[in-house]
mmCIF file of C-alpha atoms in Angstrom:
data_model
loop_
_atom_site.group_PDB
_atom_site.id
_atom_site.type_symbol
_atom_site.label_atom_id
_atom_site.label_comp_id
_atom_site.label_asym_id
_atom_site.label_seq_id
_atom_site.Cartn_x
_atom_site.Cartn_y
_atom_site.Cartn_z
ATOM 1 C CA MET A 15 0.000 0.000 0.000
ATOM 2 C CA SER A 16 1.481 3.355 -1.025
ATOM 3 C CA ASP A 17 1.379 6.406 1.223
ATOM 4 C CA ALA A 18 -1.285 7.964 -1.016
ATOM 5 C CA GLU A 19 -3.535 4.889 -1.101
ATOM 6 C CA PRO A 20 -5.946 4.514 1.830
ATOM 7 C CA PRO A 21 -6.569 1.130 3.465
ATOM 8 C CA ALA A 22 -9.157 -1.094 1.822
ATOM 9 C CA ILE A 23 -10.778 -1.429 5.253
ATOM 10 C CA GLU A 24 -10.166 0.828 8.235
ATOM 11 C CA ALA A 25 -12.030 0.091 11.468
ATOM 12 C CA ALA A 26 -11.698 2.283 14.539
ATOM 13 C CA GLY A 27 -13.192 1.393 17.910
ATOM 14 C CA LEU A 28 -15.982 -0.795 16.527
ATOM 15 C CA THR A 29 -18.284 -1.981 19.306
ATOM 16 C CA ARG A 30 -21.374 -4.175 19.004
ATOM 17 C CA ARG A 31 -23.570 -5.365 21.843
ATOM 18 C CA PHE A 32 -26.438 -7.844 21.861
ATOM 19 C CA GLY A 33 -28.190 -7.240 25.165
ATOM 20 C CA VAL A 34 -25.662 -7.915 27.915
ATOM 21 C CA VAL A 35 -23.262 -9.649 25.495
ATOM 22 C CA THR A 36 -20.493 -7.559 23.950
ATOM 23 C CA ALA A 37 -19.709 -9.206 20.616
ATOM 24 C CA LEU A 38 -17.152 -6.567 19.573
ATOM 25 C CA ASP A 39 -15.235 -4.521 22.109
ATOM 26 C CA GLY A 40 -13.530 -1.521 20.515
ATOM 27 C CA VAL A 41 -11.980 -3.294 17.538
ATOM 28 C CA SER A 42 -9.534 -1.316 15.403
ATOM 29 C CA LEU A 43 -7.656 -2.664 12.382
ATOM 30 C CA GLU A 44 -6.488 -1.862 8.865
ATOM 31 C CA VAL A 45 -6.595 -4.150 5.835
ATOM 32 C CA ARG A 46 -4.413 -3.194 2.885
ATOM 33 C CA PRO A 47 -5.636 -3.064 -0.713
ATOM 34 C CA GLY A 48 -5.062 -6.378 -2.479
ATOM 35 C CA GLU A 49 -4.333 -8.211 0.772
ATOM 36 C CA PHE A 50 -5.583 -11.662 1.742
ATOM 37 C CA PHE A 51 -6.523 -11.025 5.362
ATOM 38 C CA SER A 52 -8.002 -13.528 7.826
ATOM 39 C CA LEU A 53 -9.988 -13.113 11.034
ATOM 40 C CA LEU A 54 -9.151 -16.170 13.121
ATOM 41 C CA GLY A 55 -10.744 -17.233 16.367
ATOM 42 C CA ALA A 56 -13.007 -19.638 18.194
ATOM 43 C CA SER A 57 -16.787 -19.544 17.893
ATOM 44 C CA GLY A 58 -18.255 -16.501 19.616
ATOM 45 C CA CYS A 59 -15.080 -14.391 19.445
ATOM 46 C CA GLY A 60 -16.726 -11.702 17.269
ATOM 47 C CA LYS A 61 -15.166 -12.412 13.880
ATOM 48 C CA THR A 62 -18.450 -12.956 12.017
ATOM 49 C CA THR A 63 -20.006 -9.893 13.677
ATOM 50 C CA LEU A 64 -17.071 -7.820 12.423
ATOM 51 C CA LEU A 65 -17.487 -9.248 8.916
ATOM 52 C CA ARG A 66 -21.222 -8.461 8.943
ATOM 53 C CA ILE A 67 -20.517 -4.864 9.967
ATOM 54 C CA ILE A 68 -18.081 -4.490 7.077
ATOM 55 C CA ALA A 69 -20.709 -5.966 4.737
ATOM 56 C CA GLY A 70 -23.407 -3.604 6.044
ATOM 57 C CA LEU A 71 -25.534 -6.422 7.493
ATOM 58 C CA GLU A 72 -24.999 -5.145 11.062
ATOM 59 C CA GLN A 73 -24.632 -1.648 12.466
ATOM 60 C CA PRO A 74 -22.144 -1.058 15.296
ATOM 61 C CA ASP A 75 -23.134 0.620 18.541
ATOM 62 C CA ALA A 76 -19.959 2.707 18.409
ATOM 63 C CA GLY A 77 -16.909 3.251 16.249
ATOM 64 C CA ALA A 78 -16.086 4.143 12.659
ATOM 65 C CA LEU A 79 -15.608 2.182 9.448
ATOM 66 C CA ARG A 80 -14.045 3.393 6.215
ATOM 67 C CA LEU A 81 -13.765 1.469 2.937
ATOM 68 C CA HIS A 82 -11.049 2.764 0.608
ATOM 69 C CA GLY A 83 -11.028 6.032 2.534
ATOM 70 C CA GLU A 84 -14.813 6.637 2.452
ATOM 71 C CA ASP A 85 -17.226 6.465 5.367
ATOM 72 C CA ALA A 86 -19.053 3.141 5.054
ATOM 73 C CA LEU A 87 -21.491 3.274 7.963
ATOM 74 C CA ALA A 88 -23.649 5.861 6.209
ATOM 75 C CA ARG A 89 -24.018 3.583 3.162
ATOM 76 C CA PRO A 90 -26.427 0.616 2.959
ATOM 77 C CA ALA A 91 -25.104 -2.841 2.193
ATOM 78 C CA HIS A 92 -25.971 -2.749 -1.507
ATOM 79 C CA ALA A 93 -24.072 0.535 -1.979
ATOM 80 C CA ARG A 94 -20.796 -0.731 -0.500
ATOM 81 C CA PRO A 95 -18.019 -2.036 -2.791
ATOM 82 C CA VAL A 96 -18.101 -5.451 -1.110
ATOM 83 C CA ASN A 97 -19.666 -8.848 -1.680
ATOM 84 C CA THR A 98 -19.986 -11.765 0.707
ATOM 85 C CA VAL A 99 -19.687 -15.535 0.293
ATOM 86 C CA PHE A 100 -21.497 -17.271 3.144
ATOM 87 C CA GLN A 101 -20.831 -20.689 4.645
ATOM 88 C CA SER A 102 -24.221 -21.974 3.441
ATOM 89 C CA TYR A 103 -23.623 -20.650 -0.134
ATOM 90 C CA ALA A 104 -27.360 -19.664 -0.260
ATOM 91 C CA LEU A 105 -27.833 -20.679 -3.893
ATOM 92 C CA PHE A 106 -31.295 -20.500 -5.423
ATOM 93 C CA PRO A 107 -32.297 -24.158 -5.945
ATOM 94 C CA HIS A 108 -34.746 -23.418 -8.794
ATOM 95 C CA LEU A 109 -32.169 -21.495 -10.872
ATOM 96 C CA SER A 110 -29.372 -22.857 -13.006
ATOM 97 C CA VAL A 111 -25.747 -22.152 -12.158
ATOM 98 C CA ARG A 112 -25.658 -19.452 -14.834
ATOM 99 C CA ASP A 113 -28.853 -17.797 -13.583
ATOM 100 C CA ASN A 114 -27.585 -17.894 -9.986
ATOM 101 C CA VAL A 115 -24.526 -15.974 -11.123
ATOM 102 C CA LEU A 116 -26.613 -13.572 -13.204
ATOM 103 C CA PHE A 117 -29.127 -12.851 -10.445
ATOM 104 C CA GLY A 118 -27.334 -9.907 -8.831
ATOM 105 C CA LEU A 119 -26.637 -8.255 -12.161
ATOM 106 C CA ARG A 120 -30.291 -8.509 -13.145
ATOM 107 C CA MET A 121 -31.318 -6.928 -9.839
ATOM 108 C CA LYS A 122 -29.003 -4.022 -10.682
ATOM 109 C CA CYS A 123 -30.536 -3.739 -14.160
ATOM 110 C CA VAL A 124 -27.203 -4.346 -15.886
ATOM 111 C CA PRO A 125 -27.833 -4.568 -19.672
ATOM 112 C CA ALA A 126 -28.364 -8.154 -20.800
ATOM 113 C CA ALA A 127 -25.324 -8.336 -23.088
ATOM 114 C CA GLU A 128 -23.004 -6.905 -20.415
ATOM 115 C CA ALA A 129 -24.480 -9.210 -17.760
ATOM 116 C CA ALA A 130 -23.988 -12.253 -19.975
ATOM 117 C CA ARG A 131 -20.363 -11.292 -20.672
ATOM 118 C CA ARG A 132 -19.569 -10.777 -16.984
ATOM 119 C CA ALA A 133 -21.321 -13.986 -15.942
ATOM 120 C CA ALA A 134 -19.423 -16.001 -18.555
ATOM 121 C CA ALA A 135 -16.143 -14.478 -17.357
ATOM 122 C CA ALA A 136 -16.958 -15.280 -13.705
ATOM 123 C CA LEU A 137 -17.883 -18.879 -14.531
ATOM 124 C CA GLU A 138 -14.632 -19.275 -16.472
ATOM 125 C CA LEU A 139 -12.604 -17.680 -13.685
ATOM 126 C CA CYS A 140 -14.026 -20.113 -11.115
ATOM 127 C CA GLU A 141 -13.576 -23.059 -13.518
ATOM 128 C CA ILE A 142 -17.282 -23.984 -13.694
ATOM 129 C CA ALA A 143 -18.150 -22.800 -17.219
ATOM 130 C CA ALA A 144 -19.175 -26.335 -18.204
ATOM 131 C CA LEU A 145 -21.715 -26.452 -15.341
ATOM 132 C CA GLY A 146 -23.746 -23.404 -16.383
ATOM 133 C CA ASP A 147 -26.964 -25.307 -17.139
ATOM 134 C CA ARG A 148 -26.990 -27.450 -13.982
ATOM 135 C CA ARG A 149 -29.056 -26.828 -10.857
ATOM 136 C CA PRO A 150 -27.415 -26.615 -7.411
ATOM 137 C CA HIS A 151 -28.637 -30.091 -6.347
ATOM 138 C CA GLN A 152 -26.667 -31.556 -9.262
ATOM 139 C CA LEU A 153 -23.383 -30.150 -7.946
ATOM 140 C CA SER A 154 -20.839 -31.353 -5.409
ATOM 141 C CA GLY A 155 -20.048 -29.234 -2.359
ATOM 142 C CA GLY A 156 -16.892 -27.930 -3.972
ATOM 143 C CA GLN A 157 -18.751 -26.984 -7.143
ATOM 144 C CA GLN A 158 -21.434 -25.165 -5.134
ATOM 145 C CA GLN A 159 -18.698 -23.215 -3.372
ATOM 146 C CA ARG A 160 -17.316 -22.122 -6.739
ATOM 147 C CA VAL A 161 -20.781 -20.994 -7.860
ATOM 148 C CA ALA A 162 -21.095 -18.868 -4.719
ATOM 149 C CA LEU A 163 -17.687 -17.350 -5.477
ATOM 150 C CA ALA A 164 -18.636 -16.622 -9.082
ATOM 151 C CA ARG A 165 -21.912 -15.002 -7.983
ATOM 152 C CA ALA A 166 -19.996 -12.686 -5.658
ATOM 153 C CA LEU A 167 -17.188 -11.889 -8.097
ATOM 154 C CA VAL A 168 -19.505 -11.098 -11.023
ATOM 155 C CA ASN A 169 -20.423 -7.860 -9.214
ATOM 156 C CA GLU A 170 -16.755 -6.809 -9.418
ATOM 157 C CA PRO A 171 -16.358 -5.936 -5.728
ATOM 158 C CA ARG A 172 -13.262 -4.187 -4.433
ATOM 159 C CA VAL A 173 -13.460 -6.328 -1.272
ATOM 160 C CA LEU A 174 -14.630 -9.947 -1.092
ATOM 161 C CA LEU A 175 -15.781 -11.169 2.323
ATOM 162 C CA LEU A 176 -15.664 -14.923 2.984
ATOM 163 C CA ASP A 177 -17.552 -16.287 5.999
ATOM 164 C CA GLU A 178 -16.064 -19.772 6.570
ATOM 165 C CA PRO A 179 -16.771 -20.779 2.947
ATOM 166 C CA LEU A 180 -14.940 -24.118 3.219
ATOM 167 C CA ALA A 181 -16.248 -25.253 6.611
ATOM 168 C CA ALA A 182 -18.915 -27.613 5.216
ATOM 169 C CA LEU A 183 -16.424 -29.534 3.033
ATOM 170 C CA ASP A 184 -14.352 -32.598 3.896
ATOM 171 C CA LEU A 185 -10.678 -32.142 4.751
ATOM 172 C CA GLN A 186 -9.223 -33.283 1.428
ATOM 173 C CA LEU A 187 -11.561 -31.041 -0.588
ATOM 174 C CA ARG A 188 -10.904 -28.072 1.742
ATOM 175 C CA ARG A 189 -7.190 -28.372 1.138
ATOM 176 C CA GLN A 190 -7.719 -28.642 -2.609
ATOM 177 C CA LEU A 191 -9.957 -25.570 -2.725
ATOM 178 C CA ARG A 192 -7.617 -23.524 -0.535
ATOM 179 C CA ALA A 193 -5.019 -23.611 -3.268
ATOM 180 C CA GLY A 194 -7.607 -22.524 -5.826
ATOM 181 C CA LEU A 195 -8.874 -19.724 -3.598
ATOM 182 C CA HIS A 196 -5.364 -18.410 -3.012
ATOM 183 C CA ALA A 197 -4.544 -18.515 -6.735
ATOM 184 C CA LEU A 198 -7.838 -16.771 -7.553
ATOM 185 C CA GLN A 199 -7.123 -13.928 -5.133
ATOM 186 C CA ARG A 200 -3.635 -13.447 -6.555
ATOM 187 C CA ARG A 201 -5.001 -13.406 -10.095
ATOM 188 C CA LEU A 202 -7.730 -10.864 -9.302
ATOM 189 C CA GLY A 203 -5.620 -8.659 -7.027
ATOM 190 C CA ILE A 204 -8.634 -7.591 -4.933
ATOM 191 C CA THR A 205 -8.881 -7.615 -1.165
ATOM 192 C CA PHE A 206 -10.101 -10.856 0.416
ATOM 193 C CA VAL A 207 -11.180 -11.011 4.065
ATOM 194 C CA LEU A 208 -11.684 -14.541 5.376
ATOM 195 C CA VAL A 209 -13.434 -15.507 8.612
ATOM 196 C CA THR A 210 -12.305 -18.899 9.899
ATOM 197 C CA HIS A 211 -11.684 -20.947 13.037
ATOM 198 C CA ASP A 212 -9.299 -23.219 11.101
ATOM 199 C CA GLN A 213 -5.708 -22.280 11.952
ATOM 200 C CA GLU A 214 -4.184 -24.176 9.027
ATOM 201 C CA GLU A 215 -6.576 -22.423 6.649
ATOM 202 C CA ALA A 216 -5.718 -18.959 7.974
ATOM 203 C CA LEU A 217 -1.956 -19.537 8.052
ATOM 204 C CA SER A 218 -1.751 -21.108 4.584
ATOM 205 C CA LEU A 219 -3.921 -18.550 2.774
ATOM 206 C CA SER A 220 -3.259 -15.195 4.377
ATOM 207 C CA ASP A 221 -0.818 -12.360 3.974
ATOM 208 C CA ARG A 222 -1.752 -11.372 7.535
ATOM 209 C CA VAL A 223 -3.993 -12.786 10.254
ATOM 210 C CA ALA A 224 -5.874 -11.132 13.127
ATOM 211 C CA VAL A 225 -6.355 -13.489 16.077
ATOM 212 C CA MET A 226 -9.557 -12.599 17.941
ATOM 213 C CA ARG A 227 -10.680 -13.423 21.464
ATOM 214 C CA GLU A 228 -13.847 -12.353 23.297
ATOM 215 C CA GLY A 229 -14.605 -9.470 20.935
ATOM 216 C CA ARG A 230 -11.066 -8.102 20.818
ATOM 217 C CA ILE A 231 -8.029 -8.496 18.590
ATOM 218 C CA GLU A 232 -5.175 -10.208 20.415
ATOM 219 C CA GLN A 233 -2.528 -9.869 17.692
ATOM 220 C CA VAL A 234 -2.194 -9.052 13.992
ATOM 221 C CA GLY A 235 0.692 -10.260 11.874
ATOM 222 C CA THR A 236 1.956 -12.673 9.266
ATOM 223 C CA GLY A 237 1.438 -16.351 9.916
ATOM 224 C CA GLU A 238 5.148 -16.793 10.584
ATOM 225 C CA ALA A 239 5.226 -13.937 13.105
ATOM 226 C CA LEU A 240 2.165 -15.172 14.975
ATOM 227 C CA TYR A 241 3.457 -18.728 15.116
ATOM 228 C CA HIS A 242 7.062 -18.028 16.041
ATOM 229 C CA ARG A 243 6.624 -14.782 18.006
ATOM 230 C CA PRO A 244 3.230 -14.796 19.745
ATOM 231 C CA ALA A 245 2.437 -11.697 21.786
ATOM 232 C CA SER A 246 0.455 -13.494 24.503
ATOM 233 C CA ARG A 247 -0.067 -16.891 26.084
ATOM 234 C CA PHE A 248 -3.456 -17.069 24.378
ATOM 235 C CA VAL A 249 -1.994 -16.632 20.883
ATOM 236 C CA ALA A 250 0.825 -19.070 21.673
ATOM 237 C CA GLY A 251 -1.646 -21.732 22.788
ATOM 238 C CA PHE A 252 -4.278 -21.053 20.142
ATOM 239 C CA LEU A 253 -1.984 -21.374 17.121
ATOM 240 C CA GLY A 254 -0.879 -24.986 17.033
ATOM 241 C CA ASP A 255 0.822 -26.857 19.860
ATOM 242 C CA CYS A 256 3.026 -24.834 22.166
ATOM 243 C CA ASN A 257 5.026 -25.556 25.298
ATOM 244 C CA LEU A 258 4.506 -22.954 28.023
ATOM 245 C CA LEU A 259 6.980 -23.108 30.875
ATOM 246 C CA GLU A 260 6.570 -20.861 33.918
ATOM 247 C CA ALA A 261 9.751 -18.936 34.660
ATOM 248 C CA ALA A 262 11.271 -15.784 36.162
ATOM 249 C CA VAL A 263 13.553 -13.189 34.580
ATOM 250 C CA ALA A 264 17.141 -13.733 35.732
ATOM 251 C CA GLY A 265 18.870 -11.277 33.389
ATOM 252 C CA PRO A 266 18.596 -9.551 29.996
ATOM 253 C CA GLN A 267 18.930 -12.902 28.205
ATOM 254 C CA GLU A 268 18.310 -15.375 30.982
ATOM 255 C CA ILE A 269 15.326 -16.932 32.707
ATOM 256 C CA GLU A 270 15.061 -19.249 35.685
ATOM 257 C CA THR A 271 12.905 -22.284 34.855
ATOM 258 C CA PRO A 272 11.997 -25.511 36.675
ATOM 259 C CA LEU A 273 14.550 -27.156 34.362
ATOM 260 C CA GLY A 274 17.363 -24.785 35.283
ATOM 261 C CA ARG A 275 18.632 -21.421 34.111
ATOM 262 C CA TRP A 276 18.027 -20.990 30.397
ATOM 263 C CA ARG A 277 19.416 -18.604 27.839
ATOM 264 C CA VAL A 278 16.928 -16.753 25.638
ATOM 265 C CA ALA A 279 17.167 -14.177 22.861
ATOM 266 C CA ALA A 280 15.529 -11.451 24.948
ATOM 267 C CA THR A 281 13.463 -10.938 28.086
ATOM 268 C CA PRO A 282 10.756 -8.331 28.789
ATOM 269 C CA ALA A 283 11.656 -5.404 31.016
ATOM 270 C CA GLY A 284 11.161 -5.768 34.750
ATOM 271 C CA ALA A 285 11.131 -8.673 37.166
ATOM 272 C CA GLY A 286 8.465 -11.148 38.139
ATOM 273 C CA ARG A 287 6.809 -14.190 36.630
ATOM 274 C CA VAL A 288 7.036 -14.837 32.884
ATOM 275 C CA TRP A 289 6.303 -17.711 30.519
ATOM 276 C CA ALA A 290 8.727 -19.351 28.120
ATOM 277 C CA ALA A 291 6.851 -20.294 24.932
ATOM 278 C CA PHE A 292 8.441 -22.698 22.449
ATOM 279 C CA ARG A 293 7.077 -25.068 19.819
ATOM 280 C CA PRO A 294 7.316 -28.884 20.105
ATOM 281 C CA GLU A 295 9.453 -29.119 16.955
ATOM 282 C CA THR A 296 12.123 -26.951 18.643
ATOM 283 C CA VAL A 297 12.682 -29.556 21.377
ATOM 284 C CA VAL A 298 15.510 -31.608 19.879
ATOM 285 C CA PRO A 299 18.172 -34.153 20.916
ATOM 286 C CA ALA A 300 20.992 -32.245 22.512
ATOM 287 C CA ALA A 301 24.058 -31.625 20.375
ATOM 288 C CA PRO A 302 27.512 -31.030 21.910
ATOM 289 C CA GLY A 303 27.685 -27.506 23.362
ATOM 290 C CA ALA A 304 23.919 -26.927 23.098
ATOM 291 C CA ALA A 305 22.222 -24.457 25.421
ATOM 292 C CA ASN A 306 19.228 -25.131 27.663
ATOM 293 C CA LEU A 307 19.915 -28.815 28.222
ATOM 294 C CA PHE A 308 17.607 -31.075 30.229
ATOM 295 C CA THR A 309 17.001 -34.792 30.704
ATOM 296 C CA ALA A 310 13.504 -36.172 30.142
ATOM 297 C CA THR A 311 11.684 -39.489 29.821
ATOM 298 C CA ILE A 312 9.373 -40.154 26.866
ATOM 299 C CA THR A 313 6.022 -41.071 28.426
ATOM 300 C CA ARG A 314 3.916 -41.227 25.259
ATOM 301 C CA ARG A 315 4.717 -41.680 21.581
ATOM 302 C CA THR A 316 2.252 -41.145 18.716
ATOM 303 C CA PHE A 317 3.151 -41.761 15.079
ATOM 304 C CA THR A 318 1.030 -39.531 12.765
ATOM 305 C CA GLY A 319 2.677 -40.364 9.435
ATOM 306 C CA ALA A 320 4.433 -37.081 8.717
ATOM 307 C CA ALA A 321 5.770 -36.817 12.260
ATOM 308 C CA THR A 322 6.244 -38.521 15.597
ATOM 309 C CA GLU A 323 4.683 -36.679 18.543
ATOM 310 C CA CYS A 324 5.882 -37.351 22.054
ATOM 311 C CA ALA A 325 5.087 -36.297 25.586
ATOM 312 C CA VAL A 326 8.250 -36.021 27.667
ATOM 313 C CA ARG A 327 8.529 -35.627 31.427
ATOM 314 C CA ALA A 328 11.371 -33.897 33.246
ATOM 315 C CA GLY A 329 10.778 -33.810 36.992
ATOM 316 C CA GLU A 330 7.365 -32.219 37.485
ATOM 317 C CA VAL A 331 7.289 -30.725 33.993
ATOM 318 C CA THR A 332 5.602 -32.330 30.967
ATOM 319 C CA LEU A 333 6.486 -30.994 27.510
ATOM 320 C CA LYS A 334 5.632 -31.864 23.908
ATOM 321 C CA LEU A 335 8.192 -32.925 21.324
ATOM 322 C CA THR A 336 7.585 -33.334 17.576
ATOM 323 C CA ALA A 337 10.065 -34.902 15.167
ATOM 324 C CA LEU A 338 9.460 -35.098 11.414
ATOM 325 C CA THR A 339 9.548 -38.598 9.960
ATOM 326 C CA GLY A 340 13.006 -39.229 8.581
ATOM 327 C CA SER A 341 14.692 -36.568 10.704
ATOM 328 C CA PRO A 342 17.777 -37.618 12.713
ATOM 329 C CA GLY A 343 16.763 -39.631 15.766
ATOM 330 C CA ALA A 344 13.020 -39.736 15.003
ATOM 331 C CA ALA A 345 12.943 -43.534 14.658
ATOM 332 C CA GLU A 346 14.692 -43.963 18.043
ATOM 333 C CA LEU A 347 11.995 -42.083 19.970
ATOM 334 C CA LYS A 348 10.382 -44.811 22.066
ATOM 335 C CA GLU A 349 8.244 -44.773 25.202
ATOM 336 C CA GLY A 350 10.436 -45.127 28.279
ATOM 337 C CA LEU A 351 13.528 -43.715 26.588
ATOM 338 C CA VAL A 352 15.532 -41.306 28.737
ATOM 339 C CA ALA A 353 16.836 -38.588 26.420
ATOM 340 C CA ARG A 354 19.077 -35.585 26.704
ATOM 341 C CA LEU A 355 17.189 -32.705 25.042
ATOM 342 C CA ALA A 356 17.676 -28.997 24.340
ATOM 343 C CA VAL A 357 15.826 -25.906 23.159
ATOM 344 C CA ALA A 358 17.751 -23.193 21.269
ATOM 345 C CA PRO A 359 17.617 -19.715 22.858
ATOM 346 C CA GLU A 360 16.272 -18.119 19.650
ATOM 347 C CA ALA A 361 13.348 -20.574 19.599
ATOM 348 C CA ILE A 362 11.984 -19.278 22.909
ATOM 349 C CA THR A 363 9.618 -16.327 23.243
ATOM 350 C CA VAL A 364 9.348 -14.917 26.757
ATOM 351 C CA LEU A 365 5.866 -13.599 27.573
ATOM 352 C CA ARG A 366 4.533 -11.530 30.433
ATOM 353 C CA GLU A 367 1.001 -12.918 30.182
#
């Protein structure tokens, strides 16, 4: 985004209450033009409410919303440069695929020739041109999802909102369609905003992700930043598996843990209790001269195909260890094995909360 180009979406202090329940609590964020942005969180965290406010389907109780630099709250849903793909797809069962895609254009009184051209282009873009004469009940779930996408894209929105569009599909099909969705967004160059509770989906698709909790945004960043440098215990625990070890600051690059004094890349200012966060794949067999050594017993071993996942116990502490299949030492990980392990200082994030 250049200095002269305003954000595609700019929210400031958005608040939405339903009776005594606060669904959104002063949410502020910016989404860049052409960005694939995801709102990630558990059910009830406020992500769908935020999406509906952007779409114009909900009005906030407080706050401001701008789309491409223009006030959006004063504009009704149909006048905003956005379209939404819902989880249910909401296709008209009595209309063909082509007529489902054409429906919005006809409601806007787009000339027939122009509407036909745009519908044909949308069907081609979503790779369903051969299905134009079918009815929704004659389509697979993945094909119905593509029809819903084509129906939204035919209106040429500047922002496409996606409310868990892959949630109803099986795992293999979800993974297949993720790749297509990502390629489609890159080809179009428009802003996509995805609502999902699926961490893998958000991390694999997005330029940036906002992790939400109880109506607030916990952290915004790239998938790599969120995973490797979480800003809170909640983000560390929510995104994949994470070891959290209670500790105390012992120096600028040292913490005191139940497993001894460990070196870290950096510690937060001040004294008091902290948490050492590190991923299971960073717990590795100790090499000569390694830092942060400890001895642990493997109490549980689970082979998942791509990796071997272990629970290891050192004194009163239980940690998780993950070794990729074929990596050095992975085949030797057996229940009951006493192993000398280590965690590199740069793999540890020290958190105050």
